[in-house]
PDB file of C-alpha atoms in Angstrom:
ATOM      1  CA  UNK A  39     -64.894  93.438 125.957  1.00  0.00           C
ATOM      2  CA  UNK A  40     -64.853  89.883 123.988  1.00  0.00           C
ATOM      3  CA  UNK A  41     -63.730  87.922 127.076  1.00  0.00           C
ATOM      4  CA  UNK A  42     -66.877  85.985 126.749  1.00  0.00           C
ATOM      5  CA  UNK A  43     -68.936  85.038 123.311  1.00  0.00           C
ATOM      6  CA  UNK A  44     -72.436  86.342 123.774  1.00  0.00           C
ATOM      7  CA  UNK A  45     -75.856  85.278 122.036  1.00  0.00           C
ATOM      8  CA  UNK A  46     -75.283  89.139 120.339  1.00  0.00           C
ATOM      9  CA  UNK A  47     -71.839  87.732 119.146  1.00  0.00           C
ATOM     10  CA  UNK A  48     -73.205  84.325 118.052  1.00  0.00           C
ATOM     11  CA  UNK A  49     -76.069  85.827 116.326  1.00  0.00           C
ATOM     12  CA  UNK A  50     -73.757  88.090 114.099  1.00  0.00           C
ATOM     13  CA  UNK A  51     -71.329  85.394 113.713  1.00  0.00           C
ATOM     14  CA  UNK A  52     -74.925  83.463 111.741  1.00  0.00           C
ATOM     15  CA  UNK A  53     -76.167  86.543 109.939  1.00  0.00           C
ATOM     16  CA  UNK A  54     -72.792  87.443 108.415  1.00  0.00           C
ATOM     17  CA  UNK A  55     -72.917  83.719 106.322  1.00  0.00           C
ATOM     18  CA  UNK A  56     -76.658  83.379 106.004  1.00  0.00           C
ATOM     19  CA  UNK A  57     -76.873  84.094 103.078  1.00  0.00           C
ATOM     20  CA  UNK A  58     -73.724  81.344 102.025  1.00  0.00           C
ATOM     21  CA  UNK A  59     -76.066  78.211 104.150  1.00  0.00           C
ATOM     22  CA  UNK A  60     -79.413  79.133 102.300  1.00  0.00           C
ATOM     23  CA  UNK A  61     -77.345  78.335  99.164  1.00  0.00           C
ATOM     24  CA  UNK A  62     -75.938  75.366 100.552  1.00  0.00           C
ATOM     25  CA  UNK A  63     -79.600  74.387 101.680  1.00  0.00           C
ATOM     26  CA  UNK A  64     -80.925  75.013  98.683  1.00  0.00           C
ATOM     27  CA  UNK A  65     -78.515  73.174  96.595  1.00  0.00           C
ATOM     28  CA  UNK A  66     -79.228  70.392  98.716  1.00  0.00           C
ATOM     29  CA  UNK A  67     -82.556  70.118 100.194  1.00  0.00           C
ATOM     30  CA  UNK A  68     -84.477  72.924  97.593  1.00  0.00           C
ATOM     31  CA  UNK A  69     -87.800  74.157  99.044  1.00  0.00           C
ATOM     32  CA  UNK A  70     -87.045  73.026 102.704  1.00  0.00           C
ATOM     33  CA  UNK A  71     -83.798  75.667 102.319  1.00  0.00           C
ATOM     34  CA  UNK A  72     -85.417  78.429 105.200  1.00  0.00           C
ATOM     35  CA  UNK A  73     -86.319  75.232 107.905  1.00  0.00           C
ATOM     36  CA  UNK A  74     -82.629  73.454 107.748  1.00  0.00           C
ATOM     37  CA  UNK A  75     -80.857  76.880 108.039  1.00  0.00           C
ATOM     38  CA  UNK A  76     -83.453  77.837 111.044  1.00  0.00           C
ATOM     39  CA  UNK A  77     -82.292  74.292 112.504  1.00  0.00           C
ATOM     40  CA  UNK A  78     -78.838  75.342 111.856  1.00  0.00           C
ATOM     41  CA  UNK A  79     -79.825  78.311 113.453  1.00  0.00           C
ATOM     42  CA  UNK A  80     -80.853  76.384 116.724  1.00  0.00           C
ATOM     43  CA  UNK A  81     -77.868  73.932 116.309  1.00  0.00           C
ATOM     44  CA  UNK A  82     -75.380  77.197 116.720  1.00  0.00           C
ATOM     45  CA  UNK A  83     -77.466  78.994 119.672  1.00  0.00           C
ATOM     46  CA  UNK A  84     -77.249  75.397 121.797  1.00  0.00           C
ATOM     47  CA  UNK A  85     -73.089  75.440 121.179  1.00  0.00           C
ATOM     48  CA  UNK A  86     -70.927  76.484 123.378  1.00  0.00           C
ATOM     49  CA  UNK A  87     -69.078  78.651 120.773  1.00  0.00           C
ATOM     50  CA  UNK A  88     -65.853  79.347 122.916  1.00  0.00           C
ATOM     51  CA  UNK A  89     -64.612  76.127 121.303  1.00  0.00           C
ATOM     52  CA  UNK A  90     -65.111  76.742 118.139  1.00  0.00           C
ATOM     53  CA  UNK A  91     -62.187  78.469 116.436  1.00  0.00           C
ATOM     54  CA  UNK A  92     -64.044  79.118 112.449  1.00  0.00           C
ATOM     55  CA  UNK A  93     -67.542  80.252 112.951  1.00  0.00           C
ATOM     56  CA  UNK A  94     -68.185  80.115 109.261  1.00  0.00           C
ATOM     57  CA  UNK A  95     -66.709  76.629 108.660  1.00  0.00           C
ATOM     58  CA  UNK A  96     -68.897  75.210 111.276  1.00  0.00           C
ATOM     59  CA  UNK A  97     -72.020  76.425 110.065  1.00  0.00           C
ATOM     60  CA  UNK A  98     -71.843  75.412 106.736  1.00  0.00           C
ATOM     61  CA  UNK A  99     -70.109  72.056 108.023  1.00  0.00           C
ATOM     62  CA  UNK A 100     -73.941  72.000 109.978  1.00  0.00           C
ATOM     63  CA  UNK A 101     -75.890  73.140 107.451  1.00  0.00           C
ATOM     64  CA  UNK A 102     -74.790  70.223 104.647  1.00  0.00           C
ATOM     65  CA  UNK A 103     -75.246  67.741 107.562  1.00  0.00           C
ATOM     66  CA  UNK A 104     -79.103  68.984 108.188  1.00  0.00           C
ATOM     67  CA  UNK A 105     -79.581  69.293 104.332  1.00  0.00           C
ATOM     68  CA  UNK A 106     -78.912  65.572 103.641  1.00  0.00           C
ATOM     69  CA  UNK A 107     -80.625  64.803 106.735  1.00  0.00           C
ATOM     70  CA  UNK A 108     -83.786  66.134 105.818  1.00  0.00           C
ATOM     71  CA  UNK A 109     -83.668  64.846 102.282  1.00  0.00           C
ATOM     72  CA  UNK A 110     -82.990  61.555 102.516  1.00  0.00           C
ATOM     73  CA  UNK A 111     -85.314  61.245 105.856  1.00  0.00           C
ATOM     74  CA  UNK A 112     -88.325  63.192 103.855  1.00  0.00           C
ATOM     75  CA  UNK A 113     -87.753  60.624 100.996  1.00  0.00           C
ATOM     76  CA  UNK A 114     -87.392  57.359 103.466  1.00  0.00           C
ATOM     77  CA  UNK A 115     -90.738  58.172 105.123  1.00  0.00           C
ATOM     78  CA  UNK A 116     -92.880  58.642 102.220  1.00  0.00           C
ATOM     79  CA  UNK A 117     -91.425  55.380 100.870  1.00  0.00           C
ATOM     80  CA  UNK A 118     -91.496  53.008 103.524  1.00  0.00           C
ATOM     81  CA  UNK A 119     -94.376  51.089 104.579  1.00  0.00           C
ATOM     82  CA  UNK A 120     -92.836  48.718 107.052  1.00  0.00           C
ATOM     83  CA  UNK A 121     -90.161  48.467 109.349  1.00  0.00           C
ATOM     84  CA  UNK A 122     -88.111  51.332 109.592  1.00  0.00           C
ATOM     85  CA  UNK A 123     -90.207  54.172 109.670  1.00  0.00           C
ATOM     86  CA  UNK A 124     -93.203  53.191 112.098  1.00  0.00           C
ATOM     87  CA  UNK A 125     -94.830  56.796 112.082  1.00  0.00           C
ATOM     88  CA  UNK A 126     -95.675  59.626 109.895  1.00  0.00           C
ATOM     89  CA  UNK A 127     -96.219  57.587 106.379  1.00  0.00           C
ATOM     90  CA  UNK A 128     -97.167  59.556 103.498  1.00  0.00           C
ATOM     91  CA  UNK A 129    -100.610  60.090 103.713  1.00  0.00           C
ATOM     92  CA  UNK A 130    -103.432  59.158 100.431  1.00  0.00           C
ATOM     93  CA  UNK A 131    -103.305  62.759  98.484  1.00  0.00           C
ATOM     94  CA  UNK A 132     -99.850  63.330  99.034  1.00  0.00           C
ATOM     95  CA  UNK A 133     -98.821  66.082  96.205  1.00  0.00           C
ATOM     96  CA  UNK A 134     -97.373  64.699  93.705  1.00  0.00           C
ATOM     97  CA  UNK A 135     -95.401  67.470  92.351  1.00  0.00           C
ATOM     98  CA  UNK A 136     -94.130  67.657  96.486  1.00  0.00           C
ATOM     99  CA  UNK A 137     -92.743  64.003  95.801  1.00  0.00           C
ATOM    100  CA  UNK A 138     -90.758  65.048  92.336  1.00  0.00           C
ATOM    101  CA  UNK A 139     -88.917  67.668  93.956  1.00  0.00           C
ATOM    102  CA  UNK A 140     -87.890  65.471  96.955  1.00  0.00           C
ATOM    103  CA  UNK A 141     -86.961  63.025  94.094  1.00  0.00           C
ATOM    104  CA  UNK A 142     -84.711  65.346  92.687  1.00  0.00           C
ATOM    105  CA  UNK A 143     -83.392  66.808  96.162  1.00  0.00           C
ATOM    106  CA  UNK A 144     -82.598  63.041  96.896  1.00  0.00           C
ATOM    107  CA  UNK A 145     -80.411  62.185  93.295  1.00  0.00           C
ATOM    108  CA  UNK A 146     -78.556  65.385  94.669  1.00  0.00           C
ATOM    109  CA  UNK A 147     -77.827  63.844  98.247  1.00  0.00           C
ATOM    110  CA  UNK A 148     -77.095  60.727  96.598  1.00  0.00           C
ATOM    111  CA  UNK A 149     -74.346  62.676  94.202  1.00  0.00           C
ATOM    112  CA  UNK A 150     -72.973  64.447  97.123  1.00  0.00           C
ATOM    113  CA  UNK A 151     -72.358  61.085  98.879  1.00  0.00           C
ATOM    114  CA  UNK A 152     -70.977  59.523  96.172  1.00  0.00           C
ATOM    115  CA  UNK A 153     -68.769  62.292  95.696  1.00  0.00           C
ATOM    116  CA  UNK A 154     -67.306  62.695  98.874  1.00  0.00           C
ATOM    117  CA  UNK A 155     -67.816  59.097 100.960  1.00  0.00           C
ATOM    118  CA  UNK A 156     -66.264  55.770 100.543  1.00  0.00           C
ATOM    119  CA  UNK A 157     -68.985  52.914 100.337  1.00  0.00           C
ATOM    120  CA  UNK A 158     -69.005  51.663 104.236  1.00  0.00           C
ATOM    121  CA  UNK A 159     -69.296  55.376 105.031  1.00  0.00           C
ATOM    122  CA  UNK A 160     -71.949  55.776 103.195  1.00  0.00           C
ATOM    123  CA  UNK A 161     -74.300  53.263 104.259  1.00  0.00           C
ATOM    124  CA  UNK A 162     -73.493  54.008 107.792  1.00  0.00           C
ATOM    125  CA  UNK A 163     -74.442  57.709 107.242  1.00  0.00           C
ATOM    126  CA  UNK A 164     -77.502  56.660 105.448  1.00  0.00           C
ATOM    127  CA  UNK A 165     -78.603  53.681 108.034  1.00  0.00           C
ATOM    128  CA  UNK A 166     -78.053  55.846 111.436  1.00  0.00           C
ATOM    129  CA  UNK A 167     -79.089  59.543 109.704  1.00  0.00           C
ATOM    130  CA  UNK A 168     -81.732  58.737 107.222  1.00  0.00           C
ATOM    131  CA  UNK A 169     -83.188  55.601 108.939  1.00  0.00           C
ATOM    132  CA  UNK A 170     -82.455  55.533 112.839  1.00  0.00           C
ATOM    133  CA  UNK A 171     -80.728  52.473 113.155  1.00  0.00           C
ATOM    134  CA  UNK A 172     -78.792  52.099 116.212  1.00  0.00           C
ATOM    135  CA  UNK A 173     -75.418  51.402 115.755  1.00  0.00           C
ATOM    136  CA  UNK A 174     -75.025  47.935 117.014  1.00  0.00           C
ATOM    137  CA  UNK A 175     -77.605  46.902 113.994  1.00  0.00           C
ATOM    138  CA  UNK A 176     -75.326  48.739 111.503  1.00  0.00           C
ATOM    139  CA  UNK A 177     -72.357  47.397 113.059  1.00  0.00           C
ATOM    140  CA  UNK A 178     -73.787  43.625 112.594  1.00  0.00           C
ATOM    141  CA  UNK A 179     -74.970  44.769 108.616  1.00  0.00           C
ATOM    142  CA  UNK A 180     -71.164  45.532 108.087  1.00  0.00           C
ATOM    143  CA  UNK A 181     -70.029  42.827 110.238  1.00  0.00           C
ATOM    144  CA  UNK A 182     -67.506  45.541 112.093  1.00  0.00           C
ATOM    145  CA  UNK A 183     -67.781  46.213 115.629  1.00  0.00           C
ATOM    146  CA  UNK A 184     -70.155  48.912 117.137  1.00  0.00           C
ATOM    147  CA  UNK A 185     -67.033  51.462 117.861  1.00  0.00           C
ATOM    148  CA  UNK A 186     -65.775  51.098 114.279  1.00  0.00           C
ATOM    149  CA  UNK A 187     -69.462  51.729 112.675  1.00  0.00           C
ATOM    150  CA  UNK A 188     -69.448  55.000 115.216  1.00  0.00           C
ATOM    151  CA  UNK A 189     -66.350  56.131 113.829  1.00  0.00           C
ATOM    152  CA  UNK A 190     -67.686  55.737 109.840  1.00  0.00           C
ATOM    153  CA  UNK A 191     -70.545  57.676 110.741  1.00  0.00           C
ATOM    154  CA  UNK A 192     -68.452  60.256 112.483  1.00  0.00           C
ATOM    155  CA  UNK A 193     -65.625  59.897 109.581  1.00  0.00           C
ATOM    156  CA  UNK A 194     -69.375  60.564 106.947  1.00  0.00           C
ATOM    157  CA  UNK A 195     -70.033  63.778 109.027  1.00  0.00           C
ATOM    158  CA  UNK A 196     -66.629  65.253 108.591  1.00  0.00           C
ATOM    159  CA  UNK A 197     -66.377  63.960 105.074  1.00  0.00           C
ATOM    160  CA  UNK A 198     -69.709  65.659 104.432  1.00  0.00           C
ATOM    161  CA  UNK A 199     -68.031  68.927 105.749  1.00  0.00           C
ATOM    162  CA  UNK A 200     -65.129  69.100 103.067  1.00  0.00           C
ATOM    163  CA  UNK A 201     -65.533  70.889  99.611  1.00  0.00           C
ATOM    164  CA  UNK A 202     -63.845  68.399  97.529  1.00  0.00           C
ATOM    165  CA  UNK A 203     -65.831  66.448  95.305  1.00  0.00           C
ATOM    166  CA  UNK A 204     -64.635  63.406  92.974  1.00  0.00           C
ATOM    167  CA  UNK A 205     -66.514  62.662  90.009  1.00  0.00           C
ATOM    168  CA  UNK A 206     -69.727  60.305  90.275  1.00  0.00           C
ATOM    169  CA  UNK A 207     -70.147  57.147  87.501  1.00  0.00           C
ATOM    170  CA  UNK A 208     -73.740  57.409  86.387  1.00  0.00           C
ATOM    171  CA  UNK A 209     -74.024  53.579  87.218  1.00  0.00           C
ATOM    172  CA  UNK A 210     -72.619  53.782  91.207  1.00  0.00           C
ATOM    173  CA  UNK A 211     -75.512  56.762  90.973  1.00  0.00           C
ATOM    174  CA  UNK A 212     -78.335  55.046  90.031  1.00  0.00           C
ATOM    175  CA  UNK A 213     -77.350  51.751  92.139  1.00  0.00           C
ATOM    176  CA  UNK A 214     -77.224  53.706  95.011  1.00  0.00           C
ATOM    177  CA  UNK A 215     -80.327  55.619  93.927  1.00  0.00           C
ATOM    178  CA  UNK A 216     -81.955  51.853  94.081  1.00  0.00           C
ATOM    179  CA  UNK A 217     -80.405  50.821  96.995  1.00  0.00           C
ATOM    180  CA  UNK A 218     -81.830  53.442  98.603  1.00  0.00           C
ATOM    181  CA  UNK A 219     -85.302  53.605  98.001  1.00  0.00           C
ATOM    182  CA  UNK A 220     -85.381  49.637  98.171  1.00  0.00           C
ATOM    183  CA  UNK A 221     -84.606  50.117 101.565  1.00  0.00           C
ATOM    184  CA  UNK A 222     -87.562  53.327 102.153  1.00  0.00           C
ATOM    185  CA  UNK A 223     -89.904  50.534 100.414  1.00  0.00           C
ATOM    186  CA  UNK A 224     -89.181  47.671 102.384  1.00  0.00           C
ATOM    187  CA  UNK A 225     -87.532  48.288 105.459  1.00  0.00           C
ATOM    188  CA  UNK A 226     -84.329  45.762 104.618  1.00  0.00           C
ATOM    189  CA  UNK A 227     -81.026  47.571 104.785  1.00  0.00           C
ATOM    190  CA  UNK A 228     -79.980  44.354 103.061  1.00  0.00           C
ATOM    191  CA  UNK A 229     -80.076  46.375  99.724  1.00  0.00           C
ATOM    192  CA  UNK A 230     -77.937  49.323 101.036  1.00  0.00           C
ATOM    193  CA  UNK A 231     -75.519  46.481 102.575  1.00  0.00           C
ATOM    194  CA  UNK A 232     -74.890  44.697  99.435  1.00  0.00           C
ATOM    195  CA  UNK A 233     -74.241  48.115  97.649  1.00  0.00           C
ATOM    196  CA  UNK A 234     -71.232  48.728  99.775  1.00  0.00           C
ATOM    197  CA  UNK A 235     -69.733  45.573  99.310  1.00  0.00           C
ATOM    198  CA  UNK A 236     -70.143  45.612  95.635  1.00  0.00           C
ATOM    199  CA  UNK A 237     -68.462  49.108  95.563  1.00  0.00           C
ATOM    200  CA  UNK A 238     -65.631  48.825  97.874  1.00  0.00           C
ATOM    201  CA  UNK A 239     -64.797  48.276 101.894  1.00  0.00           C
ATOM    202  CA  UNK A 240     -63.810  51.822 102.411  1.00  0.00           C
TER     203      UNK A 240
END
């Protein structure tokens, strides 16, 4: 009987599209690929599955969300010496061949959000997912009220969750590229801030 979803059912459900969120891990967050789909993993065993009507969808939906996560967060803390990230600093010796790759895993999370967010959506995503802030401070940055910054981050998340991808100008890449890691080295959102108001309200 299928009255009830079971961990037996839940744990099929995840093995039959494995295979589809290590490639979307991959793509995303490279070498980290096996800990964001065990996370994903975790993520589906603590939902109560009843209510979820595409098993699939919502996995993969997960599994981008964790991937950017981890990128952007990885990059933040090795950057920032103030402010924003109070613990767990790179340390002296860190491997520098470690650091390219999380380079290059973040100019891919910066492509996907280009590709898929409007500006205020993406610097709410990035402020509350890559660097903690609550949401009252992001709401002040984008001088919107608290409920409204909520619903950008929520409106990032589902955004995230979509396959459709617009094309990304090389120069809204690289600002946002240095928007970014100003923010990891200093601790100012300011940077991130004044990239969404140069690029649109959205």
């Amino acid at each position: 009987m299928r009255g009830t979803m079971t961990i037996d059912d839940g744990l099929h459900d995840f093995l039959g599209v494995r295979d589809r969120l290590l490639r979307i891990a991959r793509g995303i967050a490279g070498p980290d690929a096996e800990d964001v789909v065990q996370d994903a993993w975790l993520r589906w065993n603590g939902t109560d599955r009843t209510v979820v009507r595409d098993a699939p969808a919502f996995l993969s939906r997960t599994t981008t969300r964790l991937s950017l996560t981890r990128t952007t967060t990885a990059y933040a803390r090795h950057q920032s010496p103030v402010g924003l990230w109070p613990a767990e600093r790179a340390q002296p010796g860190e491997d520098p061949a470690a650091m390219v790759v999380e380079a290059d895993q973040l100019r891919g999370a910066m492509a996907l959000l280009l590709s898929r967010l409007g500006p205020r959506e993406r610097v709410a995503f990035l402020l509350r997912e890559a660097f903690a802030l609550p949401y009252r401070q992001i709401a002040g940055l984008l001088g919107v009220t608290e409920a409204h910054a909520r619903q950008l981050t929520r409106r990032a998340r589902t955004r995230l969750e979509t396959s459709g991808d617009s094309r990304v100008s090389s120069v809204d890449h690289r600002d946002l590229l240095t928007a970014f890691t100003e923010v990891s080295r200093t601790g100012d959102p300011a940077a991130l801030v004044s990239h969404s108001f140069r690029t649109g309200s959205s």
